[in-house]
Amino acid sequence: MSIKDKLFNKIVDFVNKYKSPEYDRVNNLSINGYSKSVIATPDGNYLKPISDKNQDEFINFDNLLESELGNCKYGSISFCEDGNVICIYNADKDRYVKLNNELFDTGKELTYITCGSKSNFDSCRDFINQSSKYHKFLEDVEEIPYKDVFNKCFNIKQKEQADVVKILEEKEEQEIELNKNYVQIDGNLKKIGKEFTKKDGLKAEFIELEQNYEYNGKVKKNIISVMLEGNVFNEFASKINEGDKVGITGQLSSYTDRNKQSQSVINCYDLEILNRNMDREAQR
């Protein structure tokens, strides 16, 4: 056999290898996801979306590869697990783009696919691996190619900003709700009620504060009901005595008593014994 025939047979064997049963097992693949194409410079300063190529939710992956790569000689299909993103690049489609009257740069046509799930992402990679036409373009990358272009294409930064705004608004609403009916008062401890156990298992007790105020030249007294529970009860129930002057921080709420009468009470979440503090200051 001549050298020419041997070389020809090796070429035939090499070609037949990629037509063996281990390749081209799957001819078509459909996935859930979003696809966007764009012409951009690598730095992301120039970006022109190709809106008529966009696909939402249902993508024929094999048709997309054929339309974007076709008979491509130089290109890549990049798989990035961070976000389940696929980037298709065909170097044959590179072109000059005009940035201004005097400046031109090379624009690349990029197609990004964000897969709807990790299983869709893996299915696409398996499809490429077994394809005799496209497996040579496959590459795994740690970061999305031309990430600035991708972020602008999918409005990632705007979405992040919107999420931040939403979080801040929710936090503000929570703070408003938390501070709703917020009260901070002090008075003389007039009465200490009996200890009891609430339905949620927390120990609690009611105390009454007496406040003096002047109205029309006369001194009036106001009795305020306060409930100590949980950690506040555990810390102060054994320390307070009738006659102490205390400061209370809590939230004003209302309830219906056994006589079906509406009553107000302060749910205390911080307590300070003021007269003892004043005594300490006097001793100093």
PDB file of C-alpha atoms in Angstrom, residues 2 18 40 42 48 53 63 87 105 110 117 139 145 161 163 167 172 187-188 191 207 225 236 238 244 247 257 283:
ATOM      1  CA  SER A   2       1.378   3.389  -0.969  1.00  0.00           C
ATOM      2  CA  TYR A  18     -16.813  10.967  14.971  1.00  0.00           C
ATOM      3  CA  ALA A  40     -20.448  44.415  21.730  1.00  0.00           C
ATOM      4  CA  PRO A  42     -14.992  43.321  24.789  1.00  0.00           C
ATOM      5  CA  LYS A  48     -26.105  46.833  20.441  1.00  0.00           C
ATOM      6  CA  LYS A  53     -32.905  36.793  18.184  1.00  0.00           C
ATOM      7  CA  ASN A  63     -31.507  25.076  16.177  1.00  0.00           C
ATOM      8  CA  CYS A  87     -21.988  31.966  25.907  1.00  0.00           C
ATOM      9  CA  ASP A 105     -13.280  48.893  17.415  1.00  0.00           C
ATOM     10  CA  LEU A 110     -22.259  37.053  21.452  1.00  0.00           C
ATOM     11  CA  SER A 117     -32.057  24.941  35.951  1.00  0.00           C
ATOM     12  CA  GLU A 139     -14.953  25.041  27.069  1.00  0.00           C
ATOM     13  CA  PRO A 145     -17.154  35.621  29.175  1.00  0.00           C
ATOM     14  CA  GLN A 161     -30.210  47.956  42.623  1.00  0.00           C
ATOM     15  CA  ASP A 163     -33.483  44.390  44.936  1.00  0.00           C
ATOM     16  CA  ILE A 167     -34.925  45.334  50.829  1.00  0.00           C
ATOM     17  CA  GLU A 172     -38.222  50.580  56.724  1.00  0.00           C
ATOM     18  CA  GLY A 187     -43.301  56.119  87.286  1.00  0.00           C
ATOM     19  CA  ASN A 188     -43.610  54.723  90.790  1.00  0.00           C
ATOM     20  CA  LYS A 191     -48.541  47.200  92.568  1.00  0.00           C
ATOM     21  CA  ILE A 207     -47.351  45.499  87.420  1.00  0.00           C
ATOM     22  CA  SER A 225     -50.750  48.602  83.484  1.00  0.00           C
ATOM     23  CA  PHE A 236     -36.389  41.789  87.064  1.00  0.00           C
ATOM     24  CA  SER A 238     -37.218  39.171  91.815  1.00  0.00           C
ATOM     25  CA  ASP A 244     -39.482  51.686  93.280  1.00  0.00           C
ATOM     26  CA  GLY A 247     -38.403  53.326  83.632  1.00  0.00           C
ATOM     27  CA  ASP A 257     -60.779  41.285  79.605  1.00  0.00           C
ATOM     28  CA  GLN A 283     -23.462  58.009  97.241  1.00  0.00           C
TER      29      GLN A 283
END
